[in-house]
Amino acid sequence: MKIIHISAECYPIAKVGGLADVVGALPKYQNEIGADSSVIMPFYNNKFTQANKFTSIYQSEIFLGNQNVSFNILKVEGSVLEFDVFFVHIESLLYKEYVYSDDDVDRFLAFQIAALDWILTLEKKPNYIHCHDHHTGLIPFMAQESYKYESLNKIPVITTIHNAQYQGWMTYDNLYKLPRFNIEKVGLMLWDGMINPLAAAIKCAWRVTTVSPSYMEELKYNANGLESLLSAESSKTIGILNGIDSEVWNPSTDDFIIKNYKKTSVEAGKKGNKKWLCKEFNLDENKPLFAFIGRLVGEKGAELLPYAIDYALRSNDISVLVLGSGNKDTEKQLFDLIPKYAGSYNAFIGYDERLSHIIYAGADFLLMPSRVEPCGLNQMYSLRYGTVPIVRRIGGLKDTVVDIGDNGFGICHNDVSVQDILISINRGKEFYNDKKAFKVNRKQIMSIDHSWKVSAKAYIDLYNSIS
Ligand code: ADP
Ligand code: GLC
């Protein structure tokens, strides 16, 4: 079974968030169960592309409206990656230091057209094309309705929605940039007066998945305008919970962390990482350490953090560490709190992959007060590293964390509010002080298996169910 994933991100090549982690792991686990799964993504100007050598395996040009755009398909030399990754190199559009920016319309239109042009030339065509998020949302339409891709229209295209908040809206004048298509079908790309790539994918893909079962249900009443479409197309939708790459995220082998540990050595291991963090960030290692890692955006409930942290630190019995970037006001508020609570609180405003691993390893609790969380990977990483997740019951968080009050292992709250976060932090403190139960729980959560094995198979079963 040959599968090509098409995505804007893939770890370790280019990562903005969880999409990269998923696309960097799912193909590997699909290959382990006998598939031939690869990825096609843009060639960005970043650390990975600068550090490696690439060979061009195909070159051609596309027409993007009135522009001729030349592109190359590149492959990395040597065995740097665990599965095949093909890169669409377009010097003028895609080869940038960033993944996303304001010029995404032309960049991702060109990416999608070049990717399909190249697939068209393959002697051994994929059995399935698997698209991720709105950046690849017009592929299901083009594969079905563009004249030049007619020979691809029997290949099932699957779309996975990682986040329905972002839909890739474009104005109508972009229609002329697409390869010629049956104009009577133009409505398939439109939603609410715009070209809407995510809506187009929901209409045209053979199957639509989301990254957790609960999120699939929630989308029917909260999908940023696509609720009725998702309900109408519900017969082809399914929620499949993400997994984690349990080789990359393994506290006993993780090269990023300060002290490796297993279940049997979790107390000493976490202590070593916490000690390093507390020294680095001027925190008290004898207090329970509550951390937050993530994009500082409304979806993550991030704007509540400065207020919740400000209240929580008044009792002077916890340490708090934040790693994140995003909304500038939230960044500033979090930064401005540092002098007020020096010794108990710190924040690293930015993106740092290594530091994130050390925090998962060294923290006692991870806060995720998300407003929307299609799946969330942080809570699964924290479980694997013996860190208790404190989550809002929503989306994938609801599907992966059970409250200690319900014979579970985490702390859950219902509302996105400062009050609920504070109540949860207090429950966390009480739990931490019950030393014996806390230690038992640490070992137990490290044993929860969220590896991709089950979900990689669920995707293969889904492909097989398409006839
Ligand atoms: P989302 O994709 O919505 O941001 P996920 O929970 O699926 O949320 O995945 C977030 C991923 O990005 C995780 O791997 C997390 O560790 C990582 N991450 C988020 N913010 C940062 C940051 N500032 N520095 C390092 N890693 C981060
Ligand atoms: C999105 C979602 C996140 C999910 C990730 C990977 O970025 O916001 O919840 O875990 O995609 O699927």
Tab-separated table of C-alpha atoms and ligand atoms in Angstrom, residues 15 17-18 21 293-295 300 323-324 350-353 356 360 376-378 381, ligand 1:
chain	number	residue	atom	x	y	z
A	15	LYS	CA	7.864	22.412	13.057
A	17	GLY	CA	3.259	22.798	16.343
A	18	GLY	CA	1.733	19.358	16.677
A	21	ASP	CA	5.000	15.850	15.225
A	293	ILE	CA	4.344	24.868	27.028
A	294	GLY	CA	2.608	26.074	23.908
A	295	ARG	CA	1.418	28.700	21.521
A	300	LYS	CA	-4.817	27.452	24.354
A	323	LEU	CA	7.597	28.319	27.581
A	324	GLY	CA	5.731	29.835	24.677
A	350	GLY	CA	10.164	31.933	22.326
A	351	TYR	CA	10.402	28.498	20.791
A	352	ASP	CA	12.942	25.988	22.096
A	353	GLU	CA	12.570	22.302	21.323
A	356	SER	CA	10.423	21.780	26.022
A	360	TYR	CA	8.235	17.754	30.306
A	376	GLY	CA	-3.096	18.020	22.010
A	377	LEU	CA	0.180	16.191	22.218
A	378	ASN	CA	1.662	17.964	25.242
A	381	TYR	CA	4.294	13.796	26.309
B	1	ADP	P1	-0.584	22.762	18.653
B	1	ADP	O1	-0.196	21.985	17.462
B	1	ADP	O2	-1.994	23.223	18.649
B	1	ADP	O3	0.342	23.878	18.961
B	1	ADP	P2	-0.003	20.301	20.165
B	1	ADP	O4	-0.214	19.977	21.614
B	1	ADP	O5	-0.549	19.337	19.207
B	1	ADP	O6	-0.527	21.792	19.936
B	1	ADP	O7	1.539	20.339	19.836
B	1	ADP	C1	2.400	21.342	20.225
B	1	ADP	C2	3.814	20.892	19.940
B	1	ADP	O8	4.640	22.041	19.842
B	1	ADP	C3	4.411	20.019	21.024
B	1	ADP	O9	5.425	19.219	20.476
B	1	ADP	C4	5.012	21.094	21.968
B	1	ADP	O10	6.025	20.573	22.795
B	1	ADP	C5	5.570	22.049	20.939
B	1	ADP	N1	5.711	23.440	21.382
B	1	ADP	C6	4.730	24.377	21.470
B	1	ADP	N2	5.246	25.558	21.831
B	1	ADP	C7	6.569	25.365	21.981
B	1	ADP	C8	7.658	26.223	22.331
B	1	ADP	N3	7.469	27.503	22.611
B	1	ADP	N4	8.896	25.688	22.359
B	1	ADP	C9	9.085	24.374	22.072
B	1	ADP	N5	8.105	23.519	21.733
B	1	ADP	C10	6.873	24.015	21.687
